[in-house]
XYZ file of C-alpha atoms in Angstrom:
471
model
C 50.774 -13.774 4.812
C 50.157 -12.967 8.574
C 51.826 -14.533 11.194
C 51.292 -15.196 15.017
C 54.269 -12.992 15.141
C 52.005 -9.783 14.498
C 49.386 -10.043 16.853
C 52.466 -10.429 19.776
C 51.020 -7.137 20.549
C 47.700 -8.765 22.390
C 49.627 -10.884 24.710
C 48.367 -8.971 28.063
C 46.659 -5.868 26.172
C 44.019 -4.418 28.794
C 40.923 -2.757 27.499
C 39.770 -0.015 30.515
C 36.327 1.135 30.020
C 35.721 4.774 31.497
C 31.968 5.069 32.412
C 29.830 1.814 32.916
C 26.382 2.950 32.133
C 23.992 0.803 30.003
C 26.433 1.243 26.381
C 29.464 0.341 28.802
C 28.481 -2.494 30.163
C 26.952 -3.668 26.930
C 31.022 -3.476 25.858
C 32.403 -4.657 28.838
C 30.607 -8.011 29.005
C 30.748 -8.323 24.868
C 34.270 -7.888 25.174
C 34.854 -10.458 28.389
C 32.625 -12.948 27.408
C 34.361 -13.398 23.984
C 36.562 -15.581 25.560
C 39.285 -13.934 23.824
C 39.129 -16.099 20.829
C 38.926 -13.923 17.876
C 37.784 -15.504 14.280
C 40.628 -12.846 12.092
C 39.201 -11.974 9.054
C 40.661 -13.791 6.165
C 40.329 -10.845 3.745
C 42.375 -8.962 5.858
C 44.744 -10.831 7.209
C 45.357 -13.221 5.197
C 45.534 -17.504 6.455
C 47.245 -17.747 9.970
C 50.052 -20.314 10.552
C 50.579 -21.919 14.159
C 52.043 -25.266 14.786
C 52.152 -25.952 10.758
C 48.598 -26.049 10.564
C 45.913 -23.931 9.309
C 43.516 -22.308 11.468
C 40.781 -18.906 11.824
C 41.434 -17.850 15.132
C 43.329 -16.113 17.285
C 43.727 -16.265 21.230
C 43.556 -12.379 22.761
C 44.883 -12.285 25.831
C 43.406 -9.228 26.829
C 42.018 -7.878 30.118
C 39.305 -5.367 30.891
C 39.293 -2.939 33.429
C 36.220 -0.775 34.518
C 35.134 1.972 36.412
C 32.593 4.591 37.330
C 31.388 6.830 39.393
C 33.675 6.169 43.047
C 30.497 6.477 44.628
C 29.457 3.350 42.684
C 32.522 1.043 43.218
C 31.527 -1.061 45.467
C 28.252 -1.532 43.618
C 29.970 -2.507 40.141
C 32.707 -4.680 42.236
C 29.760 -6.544 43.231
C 28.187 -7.100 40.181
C 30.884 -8.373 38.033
C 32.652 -10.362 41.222
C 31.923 -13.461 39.340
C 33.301 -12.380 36.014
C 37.254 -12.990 36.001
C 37.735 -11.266 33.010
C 36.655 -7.649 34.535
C 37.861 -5.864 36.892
C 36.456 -3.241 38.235
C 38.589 -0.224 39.749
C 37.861 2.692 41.614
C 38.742 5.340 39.167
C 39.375 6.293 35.915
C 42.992 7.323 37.044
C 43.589 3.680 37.700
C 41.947 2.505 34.362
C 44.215 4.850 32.537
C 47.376 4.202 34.076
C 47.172 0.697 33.270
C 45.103 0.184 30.036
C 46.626 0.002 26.507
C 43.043 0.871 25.168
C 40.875 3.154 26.885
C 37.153 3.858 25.775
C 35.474 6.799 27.483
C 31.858 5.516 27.455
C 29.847 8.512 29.102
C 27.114 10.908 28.298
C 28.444 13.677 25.417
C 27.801 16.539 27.959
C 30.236 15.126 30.601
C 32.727 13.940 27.905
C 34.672 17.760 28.581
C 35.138 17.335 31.851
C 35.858 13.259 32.518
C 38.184 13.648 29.937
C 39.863 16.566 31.743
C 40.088 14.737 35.024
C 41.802 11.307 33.969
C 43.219 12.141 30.713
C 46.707 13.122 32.165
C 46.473 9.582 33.474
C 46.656 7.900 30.215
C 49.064 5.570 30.052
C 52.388 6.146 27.318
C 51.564 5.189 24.216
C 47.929 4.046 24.664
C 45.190 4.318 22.355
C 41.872 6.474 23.225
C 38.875 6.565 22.446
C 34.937 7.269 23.347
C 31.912 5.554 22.419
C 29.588 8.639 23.059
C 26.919 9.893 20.062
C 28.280 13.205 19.663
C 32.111 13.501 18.080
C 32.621 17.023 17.895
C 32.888 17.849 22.075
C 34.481 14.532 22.462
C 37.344 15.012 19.545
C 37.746 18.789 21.307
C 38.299 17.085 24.770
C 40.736 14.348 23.375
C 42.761 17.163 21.735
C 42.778 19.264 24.912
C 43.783 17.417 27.521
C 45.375 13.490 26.253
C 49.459 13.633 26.367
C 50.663 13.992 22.999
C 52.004 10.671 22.512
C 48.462 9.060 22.637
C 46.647 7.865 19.958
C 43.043 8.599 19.171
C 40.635 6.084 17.592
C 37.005 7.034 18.093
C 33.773 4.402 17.801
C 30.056 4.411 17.849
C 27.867 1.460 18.067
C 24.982 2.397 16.308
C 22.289 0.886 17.985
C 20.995 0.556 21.797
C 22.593 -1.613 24.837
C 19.939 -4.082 24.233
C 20.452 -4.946 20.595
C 22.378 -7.435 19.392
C 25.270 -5.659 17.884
C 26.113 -8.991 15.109
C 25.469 -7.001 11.703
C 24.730 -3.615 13.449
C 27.099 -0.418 11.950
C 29.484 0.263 14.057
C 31.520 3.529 13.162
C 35.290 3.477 13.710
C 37.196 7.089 13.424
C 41.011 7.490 13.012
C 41.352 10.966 14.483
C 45.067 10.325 15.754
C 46.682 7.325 15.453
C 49.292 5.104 12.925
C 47.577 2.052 11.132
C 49.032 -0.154 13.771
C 47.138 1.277 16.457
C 43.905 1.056 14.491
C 44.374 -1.826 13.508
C 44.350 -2.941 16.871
C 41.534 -1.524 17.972
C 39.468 -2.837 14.846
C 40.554 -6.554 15.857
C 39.263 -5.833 19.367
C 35.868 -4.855 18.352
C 35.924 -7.715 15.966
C 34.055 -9.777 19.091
C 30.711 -7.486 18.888
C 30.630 -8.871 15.343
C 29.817 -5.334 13.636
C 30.007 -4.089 10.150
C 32.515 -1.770 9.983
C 31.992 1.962 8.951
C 34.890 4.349 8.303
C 34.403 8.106 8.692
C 35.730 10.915 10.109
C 34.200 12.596 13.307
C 32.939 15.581 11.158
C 30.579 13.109 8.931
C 30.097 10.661 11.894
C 27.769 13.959 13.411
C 26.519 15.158 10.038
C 24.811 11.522 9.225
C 23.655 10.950 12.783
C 22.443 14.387 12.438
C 20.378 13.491 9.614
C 19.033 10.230 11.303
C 19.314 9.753 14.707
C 18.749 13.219 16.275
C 15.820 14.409 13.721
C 13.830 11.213 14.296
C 14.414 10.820 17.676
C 12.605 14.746 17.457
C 9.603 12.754 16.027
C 9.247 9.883 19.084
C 9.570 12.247 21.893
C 6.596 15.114 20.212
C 4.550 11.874 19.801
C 5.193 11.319 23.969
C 4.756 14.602 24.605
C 1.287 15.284 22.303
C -0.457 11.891 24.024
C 1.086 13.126 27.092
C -0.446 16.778 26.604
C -3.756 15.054 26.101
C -3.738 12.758 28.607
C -3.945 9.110 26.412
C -2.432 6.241 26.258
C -2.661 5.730 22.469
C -2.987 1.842 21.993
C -6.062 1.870 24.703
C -7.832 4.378 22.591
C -10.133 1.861 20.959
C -9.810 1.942 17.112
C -7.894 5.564 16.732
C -4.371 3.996 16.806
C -4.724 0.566 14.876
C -2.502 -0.359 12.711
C 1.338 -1.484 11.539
C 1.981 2.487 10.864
C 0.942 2.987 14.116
C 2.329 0.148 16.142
C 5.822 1.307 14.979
C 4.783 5.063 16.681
C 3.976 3.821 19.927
C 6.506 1.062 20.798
C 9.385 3.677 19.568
C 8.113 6.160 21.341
C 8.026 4.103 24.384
C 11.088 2.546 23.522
C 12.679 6.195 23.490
C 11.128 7.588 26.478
C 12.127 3.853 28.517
C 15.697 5.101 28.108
C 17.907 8.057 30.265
C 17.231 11.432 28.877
C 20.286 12.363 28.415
C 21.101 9.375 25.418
C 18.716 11.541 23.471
C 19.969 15.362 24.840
C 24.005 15.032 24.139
C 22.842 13.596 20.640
C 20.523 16.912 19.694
C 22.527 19.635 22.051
C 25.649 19.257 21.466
C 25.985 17.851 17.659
C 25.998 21.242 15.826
C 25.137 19.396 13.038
C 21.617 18.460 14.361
C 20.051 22.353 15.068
C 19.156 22.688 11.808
C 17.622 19.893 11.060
C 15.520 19.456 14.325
C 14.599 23.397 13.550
C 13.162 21.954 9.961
C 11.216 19.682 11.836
C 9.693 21.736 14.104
C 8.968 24.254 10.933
C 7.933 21.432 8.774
C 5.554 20.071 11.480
C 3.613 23.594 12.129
C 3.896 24.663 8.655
C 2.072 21.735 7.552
C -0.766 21.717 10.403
C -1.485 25.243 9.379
C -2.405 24.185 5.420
C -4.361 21.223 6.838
C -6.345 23.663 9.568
C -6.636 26.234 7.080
C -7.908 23.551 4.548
C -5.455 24.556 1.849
C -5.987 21.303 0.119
C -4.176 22.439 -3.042
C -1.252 23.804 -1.292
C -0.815 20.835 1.103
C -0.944 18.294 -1.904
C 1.953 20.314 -3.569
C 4.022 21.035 -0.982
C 4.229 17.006 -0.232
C 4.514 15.735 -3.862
C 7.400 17.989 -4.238
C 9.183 16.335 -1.101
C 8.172 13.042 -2.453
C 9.689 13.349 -5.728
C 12.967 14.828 -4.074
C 13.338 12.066 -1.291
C 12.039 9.133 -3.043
C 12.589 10.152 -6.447
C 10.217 10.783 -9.607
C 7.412 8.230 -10.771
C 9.473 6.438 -13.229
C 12.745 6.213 -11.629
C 11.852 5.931 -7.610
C 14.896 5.843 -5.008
C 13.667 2.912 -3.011
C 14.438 -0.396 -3.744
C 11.859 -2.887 -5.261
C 11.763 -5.057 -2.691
C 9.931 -2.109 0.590
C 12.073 -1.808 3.731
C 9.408 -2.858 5.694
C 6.255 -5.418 5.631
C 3.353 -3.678 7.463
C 1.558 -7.103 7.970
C 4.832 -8.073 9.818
C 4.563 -5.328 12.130
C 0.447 -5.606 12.892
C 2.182 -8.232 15.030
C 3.468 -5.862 17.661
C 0.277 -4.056 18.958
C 0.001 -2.958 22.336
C -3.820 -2.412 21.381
C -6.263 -5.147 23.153
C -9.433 -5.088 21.478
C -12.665 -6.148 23.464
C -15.824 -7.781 22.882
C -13.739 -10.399 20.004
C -14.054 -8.151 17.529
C -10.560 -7.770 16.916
C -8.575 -5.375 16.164
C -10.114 -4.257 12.707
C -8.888 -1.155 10.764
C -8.227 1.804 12.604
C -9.602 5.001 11.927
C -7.815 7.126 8.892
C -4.865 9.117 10.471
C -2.984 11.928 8.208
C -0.122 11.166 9.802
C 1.680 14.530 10.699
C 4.765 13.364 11.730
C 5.505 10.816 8.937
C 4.652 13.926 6.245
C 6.553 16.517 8.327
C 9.674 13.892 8.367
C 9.658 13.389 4.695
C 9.106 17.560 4.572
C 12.040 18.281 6.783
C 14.283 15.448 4.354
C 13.341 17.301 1.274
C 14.184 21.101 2.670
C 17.695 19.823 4.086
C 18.257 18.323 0.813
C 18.900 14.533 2.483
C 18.155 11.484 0.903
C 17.934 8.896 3.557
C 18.914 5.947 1.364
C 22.568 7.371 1.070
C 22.810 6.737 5.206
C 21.696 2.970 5.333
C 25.056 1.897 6.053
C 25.445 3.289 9.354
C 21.486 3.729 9.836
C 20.341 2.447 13.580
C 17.345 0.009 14.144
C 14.935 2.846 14.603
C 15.706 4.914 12.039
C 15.669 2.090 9.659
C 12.290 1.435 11.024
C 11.326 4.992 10.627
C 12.562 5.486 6.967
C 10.236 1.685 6.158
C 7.441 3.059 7.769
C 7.597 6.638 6.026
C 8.648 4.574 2.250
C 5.575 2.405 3.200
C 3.381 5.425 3.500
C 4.449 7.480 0.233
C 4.613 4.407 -2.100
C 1.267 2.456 -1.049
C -1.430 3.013 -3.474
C -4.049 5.790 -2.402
C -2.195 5.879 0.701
C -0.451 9.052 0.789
C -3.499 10.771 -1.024
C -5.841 9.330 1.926
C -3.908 10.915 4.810
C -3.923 14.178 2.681
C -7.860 14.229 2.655
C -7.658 13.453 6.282
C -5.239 15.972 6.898
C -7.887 18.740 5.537
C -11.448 17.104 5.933
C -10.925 14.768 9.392
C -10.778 16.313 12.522
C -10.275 13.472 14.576
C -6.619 14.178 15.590
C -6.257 17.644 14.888
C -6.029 17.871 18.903
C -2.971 15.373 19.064
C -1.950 17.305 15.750
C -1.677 20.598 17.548
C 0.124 19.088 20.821
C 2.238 17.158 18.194
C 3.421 20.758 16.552
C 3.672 22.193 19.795
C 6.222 19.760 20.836
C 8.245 19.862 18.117
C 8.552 23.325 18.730
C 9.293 22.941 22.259
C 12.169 20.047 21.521
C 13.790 22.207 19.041
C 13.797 25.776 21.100
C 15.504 23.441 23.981
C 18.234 22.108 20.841
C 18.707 25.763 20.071
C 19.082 27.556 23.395
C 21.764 24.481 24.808
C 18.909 23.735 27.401
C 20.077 20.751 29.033
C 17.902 21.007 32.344
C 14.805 22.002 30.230
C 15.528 18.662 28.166
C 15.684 16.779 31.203
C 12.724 18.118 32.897
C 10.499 18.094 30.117
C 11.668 14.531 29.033
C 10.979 13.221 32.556
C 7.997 14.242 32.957
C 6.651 12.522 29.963
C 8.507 9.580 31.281
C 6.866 9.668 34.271
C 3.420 9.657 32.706
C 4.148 6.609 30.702
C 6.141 4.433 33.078
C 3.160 2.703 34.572
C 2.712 1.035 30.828
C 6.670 0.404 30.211
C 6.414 -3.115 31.827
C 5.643 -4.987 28.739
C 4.864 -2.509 26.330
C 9.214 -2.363 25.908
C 9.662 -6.149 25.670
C 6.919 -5.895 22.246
C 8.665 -2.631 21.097
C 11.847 -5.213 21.280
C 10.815 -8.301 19.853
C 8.903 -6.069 16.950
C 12.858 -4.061 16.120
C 13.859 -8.050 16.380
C 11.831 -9.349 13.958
C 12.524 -6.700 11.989
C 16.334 -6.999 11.872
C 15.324 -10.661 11.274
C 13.726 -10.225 8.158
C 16.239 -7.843 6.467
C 18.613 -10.862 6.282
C 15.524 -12.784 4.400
């Protein structure tokens, strides 16, 4: 049976939080605003005794300290003035000198050297860890330059600073540390309410590899191939119509909304993630070719055979009766505004490329998304519904195959599309940050007149979503 006795260890724990971009604010309000009442899980811990009676809770006492940038100190101090339960400081020497829990909450490229700079700072004893997407550079910094004594508990919240993180995956890694010290850290991310995944930093980057980074390949060729051609895809009358299609442009947006470099650390740096944004890229050309070359025979092979190894065989499918996703749920969320009160009718037949070359790339990498659903994120679950939605609908997948060799009607975005891919993965495999940023900002800049809007639908639609997975 617990006791009060063995949680004497949060009577004035601080929590300092290392980088307060979008992901560390998201934490540092979470973690302030839970009042520092924590329900303990029963399973764990087993009924609570104080003052003879019976209660769920505990009362953290914890503080949070904060900092950024020293440029931007005065800035943050500002901002969080009226929150008593944060304190911003002016440097991450001061947040490590005096924190019991430290989470380094910056971009995986600048993990190295933060880590270098206020890591001999930590304070004796104290736990460390980083919230960034990418474990392998961050684990190599933590071993290179944290005093010996510290322990090292890693996490990733597996979804975006606007999500609600109640339900989300949230990956916990015990690099370094004795089961007291994780333990501690697990009952102070007990207030964002996550489900709990345990893995180490090696298989953390292998299954984000295999979600996050290849389908975040997907979103940004979409951005570039409309970009390339100059359209705004939901005002192009009835060529983008659809649930299929709704999900392509408010991710897409969604992505290219965000700071490039959320997406760049993720791809670059994971070493897990070349190869599979190279089969991509290969997947997406190879398969444009047999449609432009009208190698009908070939094409129609080619994607059985990754349908029966991703999804399974006819008679004994991988998917689960009940489909991830309900397209007439997400017809909902079109940016498309039909004129004339016609409405917004069927759009025209699309072969979608990138849905085929996703399910391609799965089945040459051997992966079978459905293993990964426990620490999937919100887009990737949406990604994997759309794709099941596509190669289990009736007539469906044999429709955008006839398109694919007969239609012409997109073979221009198709061959901007394949470019793109191309282009993303050459940057993944040459460790070209600045060509990353460059050619994700100006795709960014070509859509940001249509954010306003478009990103509150892309948000509600991912909330819905989430909404009826709990149905």
């Amino acid at each position: 049976m617990a006791t009060a006795s063995e949680f004497a260890w949060s009577k004035d724990f601080t929590i300092g939080l290392i980088g307060m971009g979008d992901m560390g604010r998201m934490y540092a309000r979470r973690l302030a605003s839970a009042g520092w009442s924590f329900h303990v899980p029963i399973q764990n811990f087993g009924r609570i005794w104080l003052a003879n009676r019976c209660v769920l809770f505990l009362l953290f006492l914890f503080r949070v300290m904060a900092c950024d940038r020293e440029e931007k100190f005065e800035e943050l101090a500002k901002e969080f003035a009226d929150n008593t339960n944060i304190q911003i400081l002016r440097n991450g020497h001061l947040v490590s000198r005096a924190s019991n829990y430290i989470i380094y909450s910056v971009e995986a490229a600048a993990i190295g050297r933060v880590v270098e700079q206020f890591g001999p700072s930590t304070r004796l004893g104290a736990i460390v860890g980083g919230q960034t997407s990418c474990k392998d550079p961050e684990i190599k910094a933590f071993e290179s330059y944290l005093p010996s004594d510290v322990d090292i508990v890693s996490c990733h919240s597996l979804h975006g600073p606007n999500v609600d993180p109640r339900g989300q995956p949230l990956v916990l890694i015990k690099h370094r540390a004795s089961d007291e010290s994780f333990q501690k850290v697990e009952s102070v991310l007990s207030c964002l309410n996550s489900t709990h995944v345990y893995l180490t930093a090696k298989e953390h980057d292998r299954i984000t590899a295999d979600t996050q980074a290849v389908t975040h390949a997907a979103f940004l060729s979409m951005g570039k191939a409309w970009h390339a051609n100059r359209q705004f895809p939901w005002e192009e009358g009835s060529r983008y119509i659809g649930g299929i299609e709704n999900v392509k442009i408010n991710l897409m947006l969604r992505i290219y909304a965000q700071k490039w470099h959320v997406y760049a650390g993720l791809a670059i740096l994971n070493p897990e993630a070349h190869k599979q944004i190279g089969q991509f890229a290969r997947s997406s050309t190879e398969l444009f070719y047999l449609m432009l070359e009208g190698r009908s025979d070939e094409l129609r092979e080619r994607v059985y055979k990754a349908k029966e190894k991703v999804f399974g065989a006819e008679g004994s499918p991988k998917w689960a009766e009940r489909p991830l996703l309900k397209e007439e749920l997400l017809d909902r969320f079109s940016l498309n505004k039909p004129s004339g009160g016609k409405g917004g009718g069927r759009g025209l037949p699309n072969n979608h490329l990138s849905l085929l070359a996703m399910v391609d790339c799965w089945s040459a990498l051997g992966i079978v998304p459905y293993d990964h659903m426990i620490c999937s994120t919100p887009l990737f679950r949406l990604w994997l519904g759309v794709a099941e939605h596509l190669f289990r609908t009736p007539g469906l997948l044999d429709e955008c195959l006839r398109v694919g060799i007969e239609d012409k009607s997109f073979r221009r975005d198709d061959l901007q599309f394949a470019i793109a891919a191309a282009g993303w993965a050459e940057c993944v495999s040459l460790r070209q940050f600045d060509t990353w940023r460059e050619r994700f900002a100006v795709t960014q800049k070509f859509f940001e007149p249509r954010f306003k809007g478009a990103v509150e639908v892309g948000q509600a639609m991912i909330k819905a979503v989430l909404e009826s997975e709990k149905e």
